[in-house]
Short mmCIF file of C-alpha atoms in Angstrom, two decimals:
data_model
loop_
_atom_site.label_atom_id
_atom_site.label_comp_id
_atom_site.label_asym_id
_atom_site.label_seq_id
_atom_site.Cartn_x
_atom_site.Cartn_y
_atom_site.Cartn_z
CA MET D 521 92.36 122.76 99.86
CA ARG D 522 96.07 123.05 100.50
CA LEU D 523 97.51 122.63 103.97
CA GLU D 524 99.10 125.79 105.34
CA GLY D 525 102.81 125.81 105.97
CA LEU D 526 103.58 122.72 103.97
CA ARG D 527 107.24 121.83 103.89
CA GLY D 528 109.36 118.97 102.65
CA GLU D 529 110.40 117.21 99.54
CA VAL D 530 108.23 116.62 96.51
CA GLU D 531 108.01 112.91 95.77
CA GLU D 532 106.28 111.04 92.97
CA ASP D 533 102.63 110.51 93.90
CA ARG D 534 101.77 106.91 93.16
CA SER D 535 98.59 106.87 95.20
CA VAL D 536 95.28 106.75 93.36
CA HIS D 537 92.88 107.50 96.24
CA SER D 538 90.71 110.60 96.11
CA ARG D 539 91.83 113.82 97.76
CA VAL D 540 90.56 114.37 101.30
CA ILE D 541 92.34 117.57 102.28
CA SER D 542 94.02 118.67 99.06
CA GLY D 543 92.41 120.10 95.98
CA PRO D 544 93.56 119.64 92.39
CA VAL D 545 97.15 120.77 91.93
CA SER D 546 99.55 120.76 89.03
CA ALA D 547 102.42 119.19 90.97
CA PRO D 548 102.37 116.08 93.22
CA PRO D 549 101.69 116.89 96.89
CA VAL D 550 104.71 117.07 99.14
CA ALA D 551 105.50 114.23 101.51
CA ARG D 552 104.01 115.81 104.65
CA ASP D 553 100.79 116.55 102.79
CA ARG D 554 100.53 112.95 101.57
CA ILE D 555 101.24 111.51 105.00
CA LEU D 556 98.61 113.65 106.69
CA GLU D 557 96.10 113.01 103.92
CA SER D 558 96.61 109.26 104.29
CA ALA D 559 96.33 109.44 108.08
CA TYR D 560 93.17 111.52 107.76
CA HIS D 561 91.56 108.92 105.51
CA LEU D 562 92.52 105.98 107.72
CA PHE D 563 92.04 107.50 111.19
CA SER D 564 88.68 109.11 110.41
CA ARG D 565 87.25 105.85 109.09
CA ARG D 566 88.81 103.22 111.34
CA GLY D 567 90.05 105.01 114.43
CA ILE D 568 93.60 105.43 115.69
CA ARG D 569 94.21 102.09 117.39
CA ALA D 570 93.34 99.96 114.39
CA VAL D 571 95.69 101.86 112.08
CA GLY D 572 99.43 101.36 112.38
CA ILE D 573 102.23 103.57 111.14
CA GLU D 574 103.18 100.99 108.51
CA GLU D 575 99.74 101.28 106.91
CA VAL D 576 100.00 105.06 106.78
CA ILE D 577 103.44 104.75 105.19
CA GLU D 578 102.17 102.32 102.58
CA ARG D 579 99.19 104.47 101.66
CA ALA D 580 101.28 107.64 101.50
CA THR D 581 104.04 105.88 99.54
CA VAL D 582 106.83 107.39 101.61
CA ALA D 583 109.78 105.92 103.47
CA LYS D 584 109.49 105.35 107.21
CA ALA D 585 112.28 107.88 107.77
CA THR D 586 110.28 110.47 105.84
CA LEU D 587 107.23 109.98 108.04
CA TYR D 588 109.24 110.24 111.24
CA ARG D 589 111.02 113.33 109.97
CA HIS D 590 107.67 115.09 109.76
CA PHE D 591 105.93 113.32 112.66
CA PRO D 592 108.36 112.00 115.31
CA SER D 593 105.73 109.73 116.84
CA LYS D 594 102.28 108.32 116.14
CA ASP D 595 100.89 110.68 118.76
CA ASP D 596 102.26 113.63 116.78
CA LEU D 597 100.53 112.32 113.67
CA VAL D 598 97.24 111.83 115.53
CA LEU D 599 97.42 115.38 116.92
CA ALA D 600 97.99 116.74 113.41
CA PHE D 601 95.05 114.69 112.16
CA LEU D 602 92.76 116.09 114.87
CA LYS D 603 93.81 119.63 114.03
CA GLN D 604 93.11 119.02 110.36
CA ARG D 605 89.80 117.34 111.20
CA GLU D 606 88.74 120.49 113.02
CA HIS D 607 89.77 122.63 110.06
CA VAL D 608 87.95 120.43 107.53
CA TRP D 609 84.97 119.09 109.50
CA THR D 610 84.16 121.55 112.31
CA HIS D 611 84.86 124.82 110.53
CA GLY D 612 85.01 123.90 106.86
CA TRP D 613 81.83 121.83 106.83
CA VAL D 614 79.60 122.10 109.94
CA GLU D 615 80.07 125.81 110.65
CA ALA D 616 80.48 127.02 107.06
CA GLU D 617 77.59 125.01 105.62
CA ALA D 618 75.24 125.79 108.52
CA ARG D 619 75.87 129.51 108.09
CA LYS D 620 75.35 129.19 104.35
CA ARG D 621 72.01 127.42 104.70
CA GLY D 622 70.52 129.50 107.50
CA THR D 623 69.34 133.08 107.06
CA THR D 624 69.23 133.68 110.83
CA PRO D 625 71.46 132.36 113.63
CA GLU D 626 68.64 130.12 114.84
CA GLU D 627 68.20 128.67 111.37
CA CYS D 628 71.96 128.09 111.21
CA LEU D 629 71.79 126.08 114.42
CA LEU D 630 68.95 123.94 113.09
CA ALA D 631 70.69 123.55 109.73
CA ILE D 632 73.40 121.54 111.50
CA PHE D 633 70.93 118.67 111.71
CA ASP D 634 70.03 119.03 108.04
CA LEU D 635 73.73 118.52 107.33
CA PHE D 636 73.83 115.57 109.69
CA ASP D 637 70.79 114.01 108.04
CA GLU D 638 72.59 114.02 104.70
CA TRP D 639 75.82 112.81 106.33
CA PHE D 640 74.15 109.93 108.16
CA ARG D 641 72.74 108.60 104.90
CA ARG D 642 76.08 108.49 103.13
CA ASP D 643 77.94 105.21 102.71
CA ASP D 644 81.12 106.82 104.04
CA PHE D 645 79.55 108.11 107.29
CA GLU D 646 82.40 107.75 109.80
CA GLY D 647 81.11 109.30 113.03
CA CYS D 648 82.81 111.93 115.17
CA SER D 649 86.59 111.53 115.18
CA PHE D 650 86.95 113.61 118.35
CA ILE D 651 84.61 111.35 120.30
CA ASN D 652 86.20 108.23 118.84
CA VAL D 653 89.73 109.34 119.72
CA LEU D 654 88.68 110.34 123.23
CA LEU D 655 87.07 106.94 123.83
CA GLU D 656 90.02 105.08 122.33
CA THR D 657 92.50 106.99 124.46
CA ALA D 658 90.43 106.72 127.65
CA ASP D 659 92.76 109.20 129.36
CA ARG D 660 91.99 112.91 129.27
CA THR D 661 95.44 113.72 130.66
CA HIS D 662 97.19 112.11 127.68
CA PRO D 663 98.06 114.65 124.94
CA VAL D 664 95.78 112.90 122.46
CA GLY D 665 92.90 112.57 124.93
CA ARG D 666 93.35 116.17 125.98
CA ALA D 667 93.29 117.25 122.33
CA GLY D 668 90.04 115.34 121.80
CA VAL D 669 88.46 117.23 124.69
CA GLU D 670 89.73 120.57 123.38
CA HIS D 671 88.42 119.97 119.88
CA LEU D 672 84.99 119.04 121.26
CA GLU D 673 85.04 122.27 123.27
CA ASN D 674 85.81 124.17 120.07
CA ILE D 675 82.63 122.77 118.54
CA ARG D 676 80.74 124.20 121.50
CA GLY D 677 82.50 127.48 120.78
CA VAL D 678 80.81 127.55 117.38
CA LEU D 679 77.45 126.82 119.04
CA ARG D 680 77.99 129.55 121.63
CA SER D 681 78.76 132.08 118.91
CA LEU D 682 75.57 131.24 117.05
CA ALA D 683 73.57 131.33 120.30
CA GLU D 684 74.99 134.75 121.13
CA GLU D 685 74.11 136.01 117.65
CA ALA D 686 70.59 134.67 118.16
CA GLY D 687 70.28 136.54 121.45
CA LEU D 688 69.72 133.39 123.47
CA ARG D 689 70.34 133.38 127.21
CA ASP D 690 72.88 131.27 129.12
CA THR D 691 74.80 130.50 125.95
CA GLU D 692 77.30 128.24 127.72
CA GLU D 693 74.53 126.01 129.07
CA PHE D 694 72.73 126.13 125.76
CA ALA D 695 75.85 125.07 123.83
CA ARG D 696 76.41 122.10 126.13
CA SER D 697 72.81 120.96 125.78
CA PHE D 698 72.79 121.46 122.00
CA HIS D 699 76.06 119.55 121.74
CA ILE D 700 74.49 116.63 123.59
CA LEU D 701 71.88 116.47 120.82
CA MET D 702 74.59 116.55 118.16
CA LYS D 703 76.70 113.84 119.78
CA GLY D 704 73.68 111.71 120.60
CA ALA D 705 72.47 111.89 117.02
CA ILE D 706 75.88 110.81 115.72
CA VAL D 707 75.99 107.82 118.06
CA GLN D 708 72.43 106.82 117.24
CA ALA D 709 73.14 107.09 113.53
CA GLY D 710 76.05 104.73 114.14
CA GLU D 711 73.49 102.25 115.47
CA GLY D 712 71.68 102.45 112.15
CA ASP D 713 69.00 105.04 112.89
CA LEU D 714 68.98 107.08 109.68
CA ASP D 715 66.38 109.46 111.09
CA ALA D 716 68.48 110.36 114.13
CA ALA D 717 69.22 113.87 112.85
CA LYS D 718 65.54 114.61 112.26
CA ARG D 719 64.67 113.45 115.76
CA ALA D 720 67.46 115.60 117.22
CA GLN D 721 66.38 118.62 115.18
CA THR D 722 62.87 118.43 116.68
CA MET D 723 64.38 118.48 120.16
CA ALA D 724 66.73 121.30 119.11
CA ARG D 725 63.77 123.50 118.20
CA SER D 726 62.36 123.04 121.69
CA LEU D 727 65.75 123.74 123.21
CA ILE D 728 66.09 127.01 121.32
CA GLU D 729 62.61 128.05 122.50
CA ALA D 730 63.60 127.26 126.10
CA TYR D 731 66.64 129.56 125.90
CA ARG D 732 65.01 132.56 124.22
#
């Protein structure tokens, strides 16, 4: 999956890590692509505070000046990461896969927890980056904190759309309640409860019934 609007120089790709946001290509990815790919890998797994710019530079195998040419500050890099996370995780995985697995809007909503169940059991389960960034920032007025809030709202936008397609009532309230189940399941899975998604799915069925 190539990033849209990629610009910059093409440098020799010495990294050997697997692609997170880029598919197989015949030429090495450009510098901006490599930087964002490296940030995506590090930020999604370890958070933004624990990862410094130097580590991103080392993983991307670029010069510091190259990174700052594309991302003038760490905040700019984090904002780009969150945008890409939404593209890859929210829309590319949660929404797309749920719609693929469900034959009705209600089934699509419930399929989200089937996806989560598989995700929670993977060794590379990393939790919700939007929640993590919001908690790490602890300031909703900061650009990064504000972005975390906006990206979480965009997830609810997906839920509202599915609820509207299902003909449910009070879709705004429904989306907020359904999102609580999603976020709660993610946190509980982080505690080690591998059946968190199944428990949440049972509650989700009752929630859908309540909003018919």
